[in-house]
GROMACS .gro file of N, CA, C and O in nm:
model
  424
    1MET      N    1  17.560  -8.509   3.223
    1MET     CA    2  17.637  -8.416   3.196
    1MET      C    3  17.639  -8.353   3.025
    1MET      O    4  17.626  -8.432   2.944
    2THR      N    5  17.665  -8.249   3.034
    2THR     CA    6  17.639  -8.183   2.892
    2THR      C    7  17.774  -8.205   2.792
    2THR      O    8  17.879  -8.219   2.869
    3GLU      N    9  17.746  -8.168   2.691
    3GLU     CA   10  17.881  -8.180   2.604
    3GLU      C   11  17.957  -8.046   2.629
    3GLU      O   12  17.897  -7.935   2.624
    4PRO      N   13  18.088  -8.056   2.604
    4PRO     CA   14  18.162  -7.908   2.654
    4PRO      C   15  18.122  -7.841   2.514
    4PRO      O   16  18.146  -7.872   2.403
    5GLU      N   17  18.161  -7.697   2.539
    5GLU     CA   18  18.142  -7.604   2.414
    5GLU      C   19  18.262  -7.595   2.345
    5GLU      O   20  18.276  -7.583   2.222
    6PHE      N   21  18.387  -7.623   2.426
    6PHE     CA   22  18.508  -7.637   2.351
    6PHE      C   23  18.615  -7.729   2.423
    6PHE      O   24  18.584  -7.750   2.561
    7SER      N   25  18.668  -7.817   2.360
    7SER     CA   26  18.754  -7.919   2.434
    7SER      C   27  18.870  -7.923   2.323
    7SER      O   28  18.874  -7.961   2.210
    8ALA      N   29  19.020  -7.923   2.384
    8ALA     CA   30  19.120  -7.946   2.299
    8ALA      C   31  19.212  -8.024   2.375
    8ALA      O   32  19.254  -7.991   2.490
    9THR      N   33  19.263  -8.120   2.319
    9THR     CA   34  19.375  -8.192   2.392
    9THR      C   35  19.523  -8.184   2.347
    9THR      O   36  19.521  -8.121   2.210
   10GLY      N   37  19.615  -8.243   2.409
   10GLY     CA   38  19.759  -8.237   2.355
   10GLY      C   39  19.795  -8.064   2.356
   10GLY      O   40  19.869  -8.053   2.268
   11VAL      N   41  19.721  -8.005   2.459
   11VAL     CA   42  19.774  -7.839   2.461
   11VAL      C   43  19.906  -7.812   2.547
   11VAL      O   44  19.898  -7.865   2.648
   12ARG      N   45  20.006  -7.761   2.506
   12ARG     CA   46  20.117  -7.719   2.570
   12ARG      C   47  20.055  -7.577   2.655
   12ARG      O   48  20.006  -7.488   2.593
   13ILE      N   49  20.070  -7.601   2.801
   13ILE     CA   50  20.008  -7.496   2.888
   13ILE      C   51  20.134  -7.472   2.957
   13ILE      O   52  20.212  -7.511   3.048
   14GLU      N   53  20.156  -7.335   2.946
   14GLU     CA   54  20.301  -7.251   3.030
   14GLU      C   55  20.225  -7.159   3.107
   14GLU      O   56  20.139  -7.075   3.045
   15ARG      N   57  20.275  -7.135   3.210
   15ARG     CA   58  20.291  -7.030   3.303
   15ARG      C   59  20.418  -6.984   3.313
   15ARG      O   60  20.510  -7.028   3.371
   16TRP      N   61  20.445  -6.865   3.269
   16TRP     CA   62  20.583  -6.795   3.266
   16TRP      C   63  20.644  -6.814   3.398
   16TRP      O   64  20.596  -6.788   3.462
   17PRO      N   65  20.775  -6.866   3.375
   17PRO     CA   66  20.861  -6.888   3.295
   17PRO      C   67  20.873  -7.026   3.244
   17PRO      O   68  20.964  -7.058   3.181
   18ARG      N   69  20.777  -7.135   3.294
   18ARG     CA   70  20.786  -7.272   3.270
   18ARG      C   71  20.664  -7.352   3.209
   18ARG      O   72  20.556  -7.288   3.254
   19ALA      N   73  20.708  -7.476   3.136
   19ALA     CA   74  20.569  -7.536   3.118
   19ALA      C   75  20.511  -7.602   3.221
   19ALA      O   76  20.593  -7.652   3.301
   20LEU      N   77  20.377  -7.593   3.222
   20LEU     CA   78  20.302  -7.676   3.316
   20LEU      C   79  20.297  -7.822   3.286
   20LEU      O   80  20.264  -7.933   3.361
   21THR      N   81  20.258  -7.833   3.155
   21THR     CA   82  20.235  -7.958   3.091
   21THR      C   83  20.226  -7.959   2.945
   21THR      O   84  20.216  -7.842   2.888
   22ARG      N   85  20.265  -8.059   2.886
   22ARG     CA   86  20.300  -8.053   2.734
   22ARG      C   87  20.182  -8.111   2.660
   22ARG      O   88  20.176  -8.115   2.538
   23ALA      N   89  20.091  -8.189   2.714
   23ALA     CA   90  19.969  -8.248   2.667
   23ALA      C   91  19.851  -8.224   2.738
   23ALA      O   92  19.787  -8.327   2.781
   24GLY      N   93  19.822  -8.120   2.793
   24GLY     CA   94  19.714  -8.086   2.866
   24GLY      C   95  19.573  -8.071   2.787
   24GLY      O   96  19.580  -8.108   2.668
   25GLU      N   97  19.487  -8.032   2.857
   25GLU     CA   98  19.345  -8.011   2.795
   25GLU      C   99  19.300  -7.874   2.856
   25GLU      O  100  19.311  -7.822   2.959
   26VAL      N  101  19.225  -7.794   2.727
   26VAL     CA  102  19.160  -7.682   2.770
   26VAL      C  103  19.006  -7.722   2.737
   26VAL      O  104  18.975  -7.782   2.638
   27ARG      N  105  18.911  -7.704   2.852
   27ARG     CA  106  18.785  -7.739   2.818
   27ARG      C  107  18.693  -7.608   2.851
   27ARG      O  108  18.721  -7.535   2.976
   28ILE      N  109  18.590  -7.561   2.767
   28ILE     CA  110  18.484  -7.465   2.835
   28ILE      C  111  18.362  -7.567   2.862
   28ILE      O  112  18.310  -7.620   2.735
   29GLU      N  113  18.295  -7.552   2.952
   29GLU     CA  114  18.192  -7.643   2.980
   29GLU      C  115  18.096  -7.566   3.102
   29GLU      O  116  18.165  -7.526   3.194
   30ASP      N  117  17.996  -7.547   3.067
   30ASP     CA  118  17.874  -7.488   3.159
   30ASP      C  119  17.934  -7.360   3.216
   30ASP      O  120  17.936  -7.314   3.320
   31GLY      N  121  17.984  -7.278   3.148
   31GLY     CA  122  18.018  -7.140   3.141
   31GLY      C  123  18.166  -7.130   3.233
   31GLY      O  124  18.183  -7.018   3.285
   32ARG      N  125  18.232  -7.233   3.230
   32ARG     CA  126  18.365  -7.235   3.283
   32ARG      C  127  18.475  -7.270   3.195
   32ARG      O  128  18.459  -7.357   3.139
   33LEU      N  129  18.589  -7.208   3.218
   33LEU     CA  130  18.716  -7.248   3.131
   33LEU      C  131  18.785  -7.330   3.235
   33LEU      O  132  18.805  -7.263   3.348
   34ALA      N  133  18.860  -7.443   3.200
   34ALA     CA  134  18.937  -7.518   3.280
   34ALA      C  135  19.065  -7.570   3.210
   34ALA      O  136  19.062  -7.599   3.100
   35LEU      N  137  19.168  -7.542   3.263
   35LEU     CA  138  19.294  -7.587   3.216
   35LEU      C  139  19.329  -7.726   3.291
   35LEU      O  140  19.344  -7.721   3.430
   36LEU      N  141  19.366  -7.837   3.232
   36LEU     CA  142  19.370  -7.958   3.290
   36LEU      C  143  19.516  -8.005   3.258
   36LEU      O  144  19.548  -7.981   3.134
   37THR      N  145  19.573  -8.086   3.336
   37THR     CA  146  19.692  -8.157   3.306
   37THR      C  147  19.648  -8.300   3.196
   37THR      O  148  19.537  -8.317   3.183
   38SER      N  149  19.743  -8.371   3.158
   38SER     CA  150  19.716  -8.480   3.090
   38SER      C  151  19.631  -8.596   3.156
   38SER      O  152  19.580  -8.660   3.086
   39ASN      N  153  19.663  -8.591   3.294
   39ASN     CA  154  19.596  -8.720   3.371
   39ASN      C  155  19.460  -8.632   3.427
   39ASN      O  156  19.400  -8.702   3.529
   40GLY      N  157  19.425  -8.531   3.375
   40GLY     CA  158  19.265  -8.451   3.434
   40GLY      C  159  19.284  -8.378   3.548
   40GLY      O  160  19.165  -8.342   3.588
   41ARG      N  161  19.396  -8.352   3.606
   41ARG     CA  162  19.408  -8.289   3.728
   41ARG      C  163  19.406  -8.122   3.703
   41ARG      O  164  19.462  -8.071   3.605
   42GLU      N  165  19.327  -8.049   3.760
   42GLU     CA  166  19.299  -7.920   3.721
   42GLU      C  167  19.432  -7.816   3.763
   42GLU      O  168  19.485  -7.821   3.866
   43ILE      N  169  19.463  -7.749   3.688
   43ILE     CA  170  19.571  -7.643   3.675
   43ILE      C  171  19.503  -7.535   3.726
   43ILE      O  172  19.548  -7.457   3.839
   44ASP      N  173  19.382  -7.482   3.654
   44ASP     CA  174  19.333  -7.336   3.698
   44ASP      C  175  19.174  -7.342   3.622
   44ASP      O  176  19.159  -7.444   3.524
   45SER      N  177  19.092  -7.269   3.667
   45SER     CA  178  18.973  -7.275   3.618
   45SER      C  179  18.899  -7.132   3.667
   45SER      O  180  18.916  -7.065   3.768
   46ALA      N  181  18.812  -7.068   3.592
   46ALA     CA  182  18.751  -6.948   3.624
   46ALA      C  183  18.622  -6.947   3.536
   46ALA      O  184  18.616  -7.015   3.413
   47PRO      N  185  18.500  -6.864   3.561
   47PRO     CA  186  18.406  -6.856   3.473
   47PRO      C  187  18.450  -6.772   3.354
   47PRO      O  188  18.549  -6.691   3.362
   48VAL      N  189  18.390  -6.827   3.239
   48VAL     CA  190  18.461  -6.762   3.111
   48VAL      C  191  18.426  -6.592   3.091
   48VAL      O  192  18.519  -6.540   3.035
   49ASP      N  193  18.356  -6.546   3.164
   49ASP     CA  194  18.325  -6.393   3.150
   49ASP      C  195  18.417  -6.350   3.240
   49ASP      O  196  18.431  -6.214   3.215
   50ALA      N  197  18.496  -6.437   3.296
   50ALA     CA  198  18.608  -6.332   3.393
   50ALA      C  199  18.739  -6.377   3.336
   50ALA      O  200  18.851  -6.327   3.371
   51VAL      N  201  18.758  -6.437   3.213
   51VAL     CA  202  18.883  -6.466   3.156
   51VAL      C  203  18.899  -6.374   3.028
   51VAL      O  204  18.803  -6.337   2.960
   52ARG      N  205  19.039  -6.337   3.014
   52ARG     CA  206  19.069  -6.238   2.916
   52ARG      C  207  19.151  -6.339   2.828
   52ARG      O  208  19.244  -6.424   2.876
   53ALA      N  209  19.133  -6.329   2.704
   53ALA     CA  210  19.204  -6.426   2.592
   53ALA      C  211  19.234  -6.345   2.475
   53ALA      O  212  19.143  -6.269   2.435
   54GLY      N  213  19.336  -6.381   2.409
   54GLY     CA  214  19.379  -6.333   2.315
   54GLY      C  215  19.506  -6.377   2.229
   54GLY      O  216  19.562  -6.491   2.285
   55ARG      N  217  19.531  -6.331   2.114
   55ARG     CA  218  19.639  -6.367   2.033
   55ARG      C  219  19.750  -6.264   2.036
   55ARG      O  220  19.735  -6.178   1.943
   56PRO      N  221  19.830  -6.264   2.124
   56PRO     CA  222  19.951  -6.137   2.113
   56PRO      C  223  20.044  -6.142   1.998
   56PRO      O  224  20.048  -6.249   1.937
   57TRP      N  225  20.109  -6.059   1.983
   57TRP     CA  226  20.201  -6.055   1.835
   57TRP      C  227  20.313  -6.115   1.849
   57TRP      O  228  20.325  -6.168   1.756
   58PHE      N  229  20.358  -6.172   1.973
   58PHE     CA  230  20.481  -6.248   1.987
   58PHE      C  231  20.445  -6.392   1.988
   58PHE      O  232  20.545  -6.486   1.970
   59ALA      N  233  20.291  -6.433   1.988
   59ALA     CA  234  20.274  -6.576   1.987
   59ALA      C  235  20.278  -6.636   1.841
   59ALA      O  236  20.260  -6.591   1.739
   60SER      N  237  20.309  -6.767   1.850
   60SER     CA  238  20.306  -6.832   1.726
   60SER      C  239  20.135  -6.854   1.694
   60SER      O  240  20.060  -6.845   1.761
   61PRO      N  241  20.117  -6.873   1.543
   61PRO     CA  242  19.988  -6.877   1.513
   61PRO      C  243  19.904  -6.979   1.567
   61PRO      O  244  19.775  -6.971   1.599
   62GLY      N  245  19.947  -7.093   1.638
   62GLY     CA  246  19.869  -7.209   1.711
   62GLY      C  247  19.874  -7.145   1.862
   62GLY      O  248  19.814  -7.238   1.918
   63SER      N  249  19.900  -7.029   1.909
   63SER     CA  250  19.924  -6.997   2.033
   63SER      C  251  19.813  -6.899   2.082
   63SER      O  252  19.776  -6.817   1.976
   64ALA      N  253  19.777  -6.902   2.207
   64ALA     CA  254  19.680  -6.809   2.259
   64ALA      C  255  19.734  -6.771   2.412
   64ALA      O  256  19.796  -6.867   2.453
   65VAL      N  257  19.689  -6.667   2.456
   65VAL     CA  258  19.739  -6.609   2.601
   65VAL      C  259  19.596  -6.609   2.659
   65VAL      O  260  19.507  -6.534   2.620
   66ALA      N  261  19.569  -6.682   2.773
   66ALA     CA  262  19.442  -6.644   2.852
   66ALA      C  263  19.492  -6.621   3.003
   66ALA      O  264  19.571  -6.660   3.069
   67THR      N  265  19.403  -6.500   3.064
   67THR     CA  266  19.439  -6.477   3.178
   67THR      C  267  19.318  -6.524   3.270
   67THR      O  268  19.223  -6.478   3.277
   68LEU      N  269  19.344  -6.608   3.394
   68LEU     CA  270  19.246  -6.671   3.483
   68LEU      C  271  19.281  -6.633   3.585
   68LEU      O  272  19.399  -6.672   3.655
   69ASN      N  273  19.207  -6.572   3.684
   69ASN     CA  274  19.238  -6.538   3.828
   69ASN      C  275  19.378  -6.473   3.841
   69ASN      O  276  19.447  -6.497   3.939
   70GLY      N  277  19.400  -6.395   3.759
   70GLY     CA  278  19.520  -6.322   3.766
   70GLY      C  279  19.636  -6.359   3.715
   70GLY      O  280  19.727  -6.307   3.713
   71ALA      N  281  19.661  -6.510   3.670
   71ALA     CA  282  19.746  -6.553   3.626
   71ALA      C  283  19.726  -6.572   3.468
   71ALA      O  284  19.634  -6.614   3.413
   72ARG      N  285  19.842  -6.560   3.411
   72ARG     CA  286  19.865  -6.552   3.235
   72ARG      C  287  19.913  -6.703   3.222
   72ARG      O  288  20.036  -6.733   3.244
   73TYR      N  289  19.846  -6.758   3.125
   73TYR     CA  290  19.900  -6.893   3.064
   73TYR      C  291  19.907  -6.870   2.927
   73TYR      O  292  19.823  -6.826   2.848
   74ARG      N  293  20.019  -6.925   2.841
   74ARG     CA  294  20.035  -6.942   2.728
   74ARG      C  295  19.997  -7.083   2.678
   74ARG      O  296  20.018  -7.179   2.722
   75LEU      N  297  19.890  -7.091   2.608
   75LEU     CA  298  19.844  -7.230   2.535
   75LEU      C  299  19.862  -7.236   2.400
   75LEU      O  300  19.852  -7.149   2.301
   76THR      N  301  19.956  -7.341   2.371
   76THR     CA  302  19.986  -7.394   2.234
   76THR      C  303  19.921  -7.503   2.195
   76THR      O  304  19.905  -7.598   2.243
   77MET      N  305  19.817  -7.494   2.086
   77MET     CA  306  19.731  -7.594   2.040
   77MET      C  307  19.757  -7.659   1.902
   77MET      O  308  19.820  -7.588   1.835
   78GLY      N  309  19.732  -7.780   1.899
   78GLY     CA  310  19.737  -7.843   1.745
   78GLY      C  311  19.862  -7.912   1.713
   78GLY      O  312  19.905  -7.940   1.634
   79GLN      N  313  19.955  -7.906   1.836
   79GLN     CA  314  20.114  -7.938   1.795
   79GLN      C  315  20.091  -8.096   1.740
   79GLN      O  316  20.197  -8.132   1.674
   80ARG      N  317  20.002  -8.175   1.811
   80ARG     CA  318  20.024  -8.305   1.788
   80ARG      C  319  19.916  -8.351   1.655
   80ARG      O  320  19.915  -8.475   1.623
   81GLU      N  321  19.870  -8.274   1.602
   81GLU     CA  322  19.753  -8.281   1.492
   81GLU      C  323  19.843  -8.339   1.356
   81GLU      O  324  19.779  -8.395   1.271
   82GLY      N  325  19.946  -8.312   1.333
   82GLY     CA  326  20.030  -8.322   1.203
   82GLY      C  327  20.004  -8.231   1.091
   82GLY      O  328  20.066  -8.272   0.993
   83ARG      N  329  19.930  -8.169   1.109
   83ARG     CA  330  19.897  -8.056   1.009
   83ARG      C  331  19.941  -7.902   1.044
   83ARG      O  332  19.916  -7.869   1.152
   84PRO      N  333  20.024  -7.835   0.966
   84PRO     CA  334  20.071  -7.723   0.992
   84PRO      C  335  19.965  -7.616   1.045
   84PRO      O  336  19.993  -7.522   1.137
   85ASP      N  337  19.861  -7.602   0.981
   85ASP     CA  338  19.737  -7.515   1.009
   85ASP      C  339  19.663  -7.547   1.133
   85ASP      O  340  19.580  -7.481   1.192
   86ALA      N  341  19.685  -7.672   1.189
   86ALA     CA  342  19.577  -7.716   1.303
   86ALA      C  343  19.564  -7.629   1.419
   86ALA      O  344  19.481  -7.609   1.466
   87GLY      N  345  19.697  -7.599   1.449
   87GLY     CA  346  19.691  -7.494   1.578
   87GLY      C  347  19.613  -7.375   1.549
   87GLY      O  348  19.555  -7.308   1.650
   88THR      N  349  19.637  -7.330   1.427
   88THR     CA  350  19.570  -7.174   1.402
   88THR      C  351  19.417  -7.208   1.417
   88THR      O  352  19.355  -7.139   1.479
   89THR      N  353  19.368  -7.315   1.367
   89THR     CA  354  19.242  -7.353   1.350
   89THR      C  355  19.177  -7.352   1.493
   89THR      O  356  19.084  -7.304   1.533
   90VAL      N  357  19.246  -7.453   1.584
   90VAL     CA  358  19.194  -7.473   1.712
   90VAL      C  359  19.207  -7.341   1.794
   90VAL      O  360  19.124  -7.330   1.863
   91SER      N  361  19.326  -7.288   1.800
   91SER     CA  362  19.333  -7.173   1.867
   91SER      C  363  19.224  -7.039   1.842
   91SER      O  364  19.157  -6.999   1.909
   92GLY      N  365  19.195  -7.055   1.718
   92GLY     CA  366  19.113  -6.958   1.653
   92GLY      C  367  18.953  -6.995   1.695
   92GLY      O  368  18.870  -6.926   1.751
   93ARG      N  369  18.917  -7.115   1.723
   93ARG     CA  370  18.793  -7.176   1.779
   93ARG      C  371  18.781  -7.140   1.911
   93ARG      O  372  18.661  -7.093   1.964
   94PHE      N  373  18.899  -7.147   1.998
   94PHE     CA  374  18.896  -7.147   2.134
   94PHE      C  375  18.856  -6.987   2.165
   94PHE      O  376  18.779  -6.942   2.236
   95LEU      N  377  18.940  -6.886   2.085
   95LEU     CA  378  18.920  -6.735   2.103
   95LEU      C  379  18.778  -6.711   2.073
   95LEU      O  380  18.715  -6.634   2.120
   96GLU      N  381  18.709  -6.785   1.975
   96GLU     CA  382  18.572  -6.743   1.919
   96GLU      C  383  18.481  -6.783   2.043
   96GLU      O  384  18.384  -6.716   2.076
   97VAL      N  385  18.500  -6.910   2.080
   97VAL     CA  386  18.415  -6.939   2.195
   97VAL      C  387  18.433  -6.874   2.329
   97VAL      O  388  18.304  -6.839   2.389
   98VAL      N  389  18.530  -6.807   2.360
   98VAL     CA  390  18.546  -6.731   2.454
   98VAL      C  391  18.498  -6.586   2.448
   98VAL      O  392  18.413  -6.555   2.548
   99ARG      N  393  18.506  -6.552   2.319
   99ARG     CA  394  18.449  -6.441   2.298
   99ARG      C  395  18.290  -6.463   2.311
   99ARG      O  396  18.217  -6.341   2.368
  100ARG      N  397  18.237  -6.542   2.245
  100ARG     CA  398  18.087  -6.555   2.233
  100ARG      C  399  18.023  -6.597   2.395
  100ARG      O  400  17.926  -6.537   2.394
  101ALA      N  401  18.107  -6.641   2.465
  101ALA     CA  402  18.060  -6.676   2.622
  101ALA      C  403  18.078  -6.559   2.690
  101ALA      O  404  18.053  -6.574   2.817
  102GLY      N  405  18.130  -6.442   2.645
  102GLY     CA  406  18.141  -6.348   2.730
  102GLY      C  407  18.243  -6.303   2.780
  102GLY      O  408  18.278  -6.189   2.866
  103GLY      N  409  18.388  -6.391   2.747
  103GLY     CA  410  18.499  -6.355   2.798
  103GLY      C  411  18.551  -6.187   2.741
  103GLY      O  412  18.505  -6.186   2.610
  104ARG      N  413  18.642  -6.150   2.776
  104ARG     CA  414  18.725  -6.043   2.747
  104ARG      C  415  18.826  -6.053   2.634
  104ARG      O  416  18.925  -6.130   2.679
  105ARG      N  417  18.849  -5.996   2.542
  105ARG     CA  418  18.974  -5.977   2.448
  105ARG      C  419  19.106  -5.907   2.516
  105ARG      O  420  19.065  -5.830   2.572
  106GLY      N  421  19.202  -5.963   2.518
  106GLY     CA  422  19.321  -5.879   2.566
  106GLY      C  423  19.428  -5.973   2.551
  106GLY      O  424  19.524  -5.967   2.552
   0.00000   0.00000   0.00000
């Protein structure tokens, strides 16, 4: 098994209007983005080049919005890191990996 290109744990994953998990995982591996619950159950996944991701004006600095298979998810990262800038750093890395892997900005 290969190392994931991106992995973040402790991610709050919301699909409007409710939270699906407060301690989930976002993983990009082998060209696929997967959203997982805290116990590893898949919420949704899609090829990275079919994913739209960005940071809309209304989101907090540690948040990103990703659209997978027509469903929009709000991802809040770095909540449990204990540093105020941790979420911004992690979400920025996520957006960069999606962009490099061929995902669309949006």
